[in-house]
Amino acid sequence: ILQTLQNLSDFKTPASRLLGLDVGSKTIGLALSDTQWMIASPFKTIFRTKFTQDVKELKTIFEEFNSLLFSVETVFRRF
């Protein structure tokens, strides 16, 4: 875990991207940045199945796009 975002730039390569996750109970929304880390756009929606399948698909995307960071958003509901 990085102490600051400044440390993240130490790992940046010309092709690296940032990957954001919006984790819901039925889907995981993905946003992918450009290689300059200036803007992120919606990329894909994964329909959740089993945890191991979800992780396998995320790992494939993470490696394919040379991603450096997962930014995870979750909503916790209170009853």
Coordinates of N, CA and C in Angstrom, one line a residue:
I1 N 0.9 -1.2 0.0 CA 0.0 0.0 0.0 C 0.9 1.2 0.0
L2 N 0.6 2.1 -0.9 CA 1.4 3.4 -1.0 C 1.0 4.4 0.1
Q3 N 1.9 5.1 0.5 CA 1.7 6.1 1.6 C 1.0 7.4 0.9
T4 N 1.4 7.7 -0.3 CA 0.8 8.9 -0.9 C 0.6 8.6 -2.4
L5 N -0.2 9.3 -3.1 CA -0.3 9.2 -4.6 C 1.0 9.6 -5.3
Q6 N 1.8 10.4 -4.6 CA 3.1 10.8 -5.2 C 4.0 9.6 -5.4
N7 N 3.9 8.6 -4.4 CA 4.7 7.4 -4.6 C 4.3 6.6 -5.8
L8 N 3.0 6.7 -6.2 CA 2.5 5.9 -7.3 C 3.2 6.3 -8.6
S9 N 3.6 7.5 -8.8 CA 4.3 7.9 -10.0 C 5.7 7.2 -10.2
D10 N 6.2 6.7 -9.1 CA 7.5 6.0 -9.1 C 7.4 4.7 -9.9
F11 N 6.1 4.2 -10.0 CA 5.9 2.9 -10.7 C 5.3 3.1 -12.1
K12 N 5.1 4.4 -12.5 CA 4.5 4.6 -13.8 C 5.4 4.3 -15.0
T13 N 4.9 3.6 -16.0 CA 5.6 3.4 -17.2 C 4.8 4.1 -18.3
P14 N 5.4 4.3 -19.5 CA 4.6 5.0 -20.6 C 3.3 4.3 -21.0
A15 N 3.2 3.0 -20.7 CA 1.9 2.3 -21.1 C 1.0 2.0 -19.9
S16 N 1.4 2.4 -18.7 CA 0.5 2.0 -17.6 C -0.7 2.9 -17.5
R17 N -1.8 2.2 -16.9 CA -3.1 2.9 -16.8 C -3.6 2.6 -15.4
L18 N -4.5 3.4 -15.0 CA -5.2 3.2 -13.7 C -6.5 2.5 -14.0
L19 N -6.9 1.6 -13.1 CA -8.2 0.9 -13.2 C -9.0 1.1 -12.0
G20 N -10.3 1.6 -12.2 CA -11.2 1.8 -11.1 C -12.3 0.8 -11.1
L21 N -12.7 0.4 -9.9 CA -13.8 -0.6 -9.8 C -14.9 0.0 -9.0
D22 N -16.1 -0.2 -9.4 CA -17.3 0.1 -8.7 C -18.0 -1.2 -8.4
V23 N -17.8 -1.7 -7.2 CA -18.3 -3.1 -6.9 C -19.7 -3.0 -6.3
G24 N -20.6 -3.7 -7.0 CA -22.0 -3.9 -6.5 C -22.3 -5.3 -6.2
S25 N -23.5 -5.6 -5.8 CA -23.8 -7.0 -5.4 C -24.0 -7.9 -6.7
K26 N -24.4 -7.3 -7.8 CA -24.6 -8.1 -9.0 C -23.6 -7.8 -10.2
T27 N -23.0 -6.6 -10.1 CA -22.0 -6.2 -11.2 C -20.8 -5.5 -10.6
I28 N -19.7 -5.5 -11.4 CA -18.6 -4.7 -11.1 C -18.3 -3.8 -12.3
G29 N -18.5 -2.5 -12.1 CA -18.2 -1.5 -13.2 C -16.7 -1.2 -13.2
L30 N -16.2 -1.1 -14.4 CA -14.8 -0.8 -14.5 C -14.6 0.5 -15.3
A31 N -13.6 1.3 -14.8 CA -13.2 2.5 -15.6 C -11.7 2.4 -15.8
L32 N -11.3 2.8 -16.9 CA -9.9 2.7 -17.3 C -9.4 4.1 -17.7
S33 N -8.2 4.4 -17.2 CA -7.6 5.7 -17.5 C -6.8 5.7 -18.8
D34 N -6.5 6.8 -19.3 CA -5.6 6.9 -20.5 C -4.2 6.7 -19.9
T35 N -3.2 6.6 -20.8 CA -1.8 6.4 -20.3 C -1.1 7.6 -19.7
Q36 N -1.7 8.8 -19.9 CA -1.2 10.0 -19.2 C -1.9 10.2 -17.8
W37 N -2.8 9.3 -17.5 CA -3.5 9.4 -16.2 C -4.3 10.7 -16.1
M38 N -4.8 11.2 -17.2 CA -5.5 12.5 -17.1 C -7.1 12.3 -17.0
I39 N -7.6 11.2 -17.6 CA -9.0 11.0 -17.6 C -9.3 9.5 -17.6
A40 N -10.3 9.1 -16.9 CA -10.8 7.7 -16.9 C -12.2 7.7 -17.6
S41 N -12.4 6.6 -18.3 CA -13.7 6.5 -19.0 C -14.3 5.1 -18.6
P42 N -15.6 5.0 -18.7 CA -16.2 3.7 -18.5 C -15.7 2.7 -19.4
F43 N -15.4 1.5 -19.0 CA -14.7 0.5 -19.8 C -15.6 -0.8 -20.0
K44 N -16.0 -1.4 -18.9 CA -16.7 -2.6 -19.0 C -17.5 -2.9 -17.7
T45 N -18.5 -3.7 -17.9 CA -19.3 -4.2 -16.7 C -19.1 -5.7 -16.6
I46 N -18.7 -6.2 -15.5 CA -18.6 -7.6 -15.3 C -19.8 -8.0 -14.5
F47 N -20.6 -9.0 -15.0 CA -21.7 -9.5 -14.2 C -21.1 -10.6 -13.3
R48 N -21.3 -10.4 -12.0 CA -20.7 -11.2 -11.0 C -21.2 -12.6 -11.0
T49 N -20.3 -13.6 -10.8 CA -20.7 -15.0 -10.7 C -20.1 -15.5 -9.4
K50 N -19.0 -16.3 -9.5 CA -18.3 -16.7 -8.3 C -17.1 -15.8 -8.1
F51 N -16.7 -15.7 -6.8 CA -15.6 -14.8 -6.5 C -14.4 -15.2 -7.3
T52 N -14.0 -16.5 -7.4 CA -12.8 -16.9 -8.1 C -12.9 -16.5 -9.6
Q53 N -14.1 -16.6 -10.2 CA -14.2 -16.2 -11.6 C -14.1 -14.7 -11.8
D54 N -14.7 -14.0 -10.9 CA -14.6 -12.5 -10.9 C -13.1 -12.1 -10.8
V55 N -12.4 -12.6 -9.9 CA -11.0 -12.3 -9.7 C -10.2 -12.7 -10.9
K56 N -10.5 -13.8 -11.5 CA -9.8 -14.3 -12.7 C -10.0 -13.2 -13.9
E57 N -11.2 -12.8 -14.1 CA -11.5 -11.8 -15.1 C -10.8 -10.5 -14.8
L58 N -10.9 -10.0 -13.6 CA -10.2 -8.8 -13.2 C -8.7 -8.9 -13.4
K59 N -8.1 -10.0 -13.1 CA -6.6 -10.2 -13.2 C -6.3 -10.1 -14.7
T60 N -7.1 -10.7 -15.6 CA -6.8 -10.7 -17.0 C -6.8 -9.3 -17.5
I61 N -7.8 -8.5 -17.1 CA -7.9 -7.1 -17.5 C -6.8 -6.3 -17.0
F62 N -6.5 -6.5 -15.7 CA -5.4 -5.8 -15.0 C -4.1 -6.0 -15.8
E63 N -3.8 -7.2 -16.2 CA -2.5 -7.5 -16.9 C -2.6 -7.0 -18.4
E64 N -3.7 -7.1 -19.0 CA -3.8 -6.7 -20.4 C -3.6 -5.2 -20.6
F65 N -4.0 -4.4 -19.7 CA -3.9 -3.0 -19.8 C -2.7 -2.4 -18.9
N66 N -1.9 -3.3 -18.4 CA -0.7 -2.8 -17.7 C -1.1 -1.9 -16.5
S67 N -2.2 -2.3 -15.8 CA -2.8 -1.4 -14.8 C -1.9 -1.4 -13.5
L68 N -1.9 -0.3 -12.9 CA -1.1 -0.1 -11.7 C -1.9 -0.2 -10.4
L69 N -3.1 0.3 -10.4 CA -3.8 0.5 -9.2 C -5.3 0.2 -9.4
F70 N -5.9 -0.5 -8.4 CA -7.3 -0.6 -8.3 C -7.8 0.4 -7.3
S71 N -8.7 1.2 -7.8 CA -9.4 2.1 -6.9 C -10.8 1.5 -6.8
V72 N -11.2 1.1 -5.6 CA -12.4 0.4 -5.3 C -13.4 1.3 -4.6
E73 N -14.6 1.3 -5.2 CA -15.8 2.0 -4.6 C -16.8 0.9 -4.3
T74 N -17.3 1.0 -3.1 CA -18.4 0.1 -2.6 C -19.4 0.9 -1.9
V75 N -20.6 0.5 -1.9 CA -21.7 1.1 -1.1 C -22.2 0.1 -0.1
F76 N -22.1 0.5 1.1 CA -22.7 -0.3 2.2 C -24.0 0.2 2.6
R77 N -25.0 -0.6 2.6 CA -26.3 -0.2 3.0 C -26.6 -0.6 4.4
R78 N -27.2 0.4 5.1 CA -27.6 0.1 6.5 C -29.1 -0.2 6.5
F79 N -29.4 -1.1 7.4 CA -30.8 -1.5 7.5 C -31.4 -1.0 8.8

